[in-house]
Coordinates of C-alpha atoms in Angstrom, one line a residue:
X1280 CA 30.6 -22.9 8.1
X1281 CA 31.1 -22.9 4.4
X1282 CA 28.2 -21.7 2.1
X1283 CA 27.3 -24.4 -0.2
X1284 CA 26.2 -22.9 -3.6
X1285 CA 23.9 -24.8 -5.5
X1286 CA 24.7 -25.6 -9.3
X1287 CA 22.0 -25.3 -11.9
X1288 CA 21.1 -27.6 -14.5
X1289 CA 20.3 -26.3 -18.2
X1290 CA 16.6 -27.0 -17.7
X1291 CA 16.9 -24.8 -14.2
X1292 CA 18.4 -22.2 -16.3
X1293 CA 15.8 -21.8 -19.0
X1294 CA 12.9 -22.0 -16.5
X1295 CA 14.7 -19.3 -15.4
X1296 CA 14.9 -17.6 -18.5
X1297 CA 11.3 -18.4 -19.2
X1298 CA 9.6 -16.5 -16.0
X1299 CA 12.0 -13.6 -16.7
X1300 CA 10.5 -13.5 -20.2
X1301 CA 7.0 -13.8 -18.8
X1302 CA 7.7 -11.0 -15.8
X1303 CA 9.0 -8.8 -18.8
X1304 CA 6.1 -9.2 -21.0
X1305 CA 3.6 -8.7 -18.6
X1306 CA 5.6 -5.3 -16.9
X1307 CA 5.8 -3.9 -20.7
X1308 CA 1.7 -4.5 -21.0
X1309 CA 1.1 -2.8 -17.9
X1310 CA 3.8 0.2 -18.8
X1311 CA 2.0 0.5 -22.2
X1312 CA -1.3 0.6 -20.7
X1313 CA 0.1 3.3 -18.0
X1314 CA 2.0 5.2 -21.1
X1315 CA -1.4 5.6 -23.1
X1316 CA -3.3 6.6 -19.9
X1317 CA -0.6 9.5 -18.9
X1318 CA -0.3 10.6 -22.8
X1319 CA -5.0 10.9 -22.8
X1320 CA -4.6 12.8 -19.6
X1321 CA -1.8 14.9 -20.7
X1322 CA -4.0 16.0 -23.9
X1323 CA -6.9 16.4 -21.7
X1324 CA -5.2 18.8 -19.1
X1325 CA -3.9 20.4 -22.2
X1326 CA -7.6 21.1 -23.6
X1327 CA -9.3 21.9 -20.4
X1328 CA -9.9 25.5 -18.7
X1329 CA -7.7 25.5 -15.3
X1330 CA -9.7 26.1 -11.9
X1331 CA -6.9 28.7 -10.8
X1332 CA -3.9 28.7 -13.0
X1333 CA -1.4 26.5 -10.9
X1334 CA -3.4 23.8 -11.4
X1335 CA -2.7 23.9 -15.3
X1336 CA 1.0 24.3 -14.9
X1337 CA 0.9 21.4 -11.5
X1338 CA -0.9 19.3 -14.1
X1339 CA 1.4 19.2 -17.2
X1340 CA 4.6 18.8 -14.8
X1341 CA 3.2 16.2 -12.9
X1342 CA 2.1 14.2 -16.4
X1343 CA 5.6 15.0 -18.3
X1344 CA 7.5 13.7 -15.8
X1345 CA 5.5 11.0 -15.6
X1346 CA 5.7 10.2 -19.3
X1347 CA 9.2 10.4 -18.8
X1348 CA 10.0 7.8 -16.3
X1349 CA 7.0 5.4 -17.9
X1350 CA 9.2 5.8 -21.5
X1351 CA 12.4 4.7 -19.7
X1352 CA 10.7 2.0 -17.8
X1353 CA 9.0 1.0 -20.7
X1354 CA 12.4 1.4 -22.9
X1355 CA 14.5 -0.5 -20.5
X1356 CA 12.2 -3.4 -20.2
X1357 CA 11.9 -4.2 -23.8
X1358 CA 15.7 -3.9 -24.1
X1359 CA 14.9 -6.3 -21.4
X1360 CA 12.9 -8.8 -23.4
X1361 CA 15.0 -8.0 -26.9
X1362 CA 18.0 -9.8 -25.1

């Protein structure tokens, strides 16, 4: 059996484009939202007295690596949305 491969029609390929768009715009929101929440508890770990002194260290790892892969999401899905 040969696959048949359906062609799409200009107005098939913008709606296409459209939801991408949309999806995009949405994901950014929610990444921006995420990157502002990490960067408030970063500062807050950062003024706080530890309970034992692991903690301290545990917490600004955990929310710099964080920040990190929320700034390259975030980064790739605008480069996203920019083309």
């Amino acid at each position: 059996v040969i696959p048949r491969y359906k062609t799409m029609d200009k107005s098939e390929i913008k709606s296409k484009k459209e939801e991408n768009l949309i999806g995009s715009s949405v994901l950014a929101f929610i990444l921006v939202g995420a990157l502002i929440v990490i960067i408030f508890q970063l500062f807050q770990a950062l003024g706080s007295e530890p309970i034992v002194g692991w903690y301290f260290y545990f917490n600004i790892i955990g929310y710099t690596w964080g920040l990190f892969f929320v700034s390259m999401l975030l980064f790739f899905t605008i480069k996203n949305l920019i083309e």
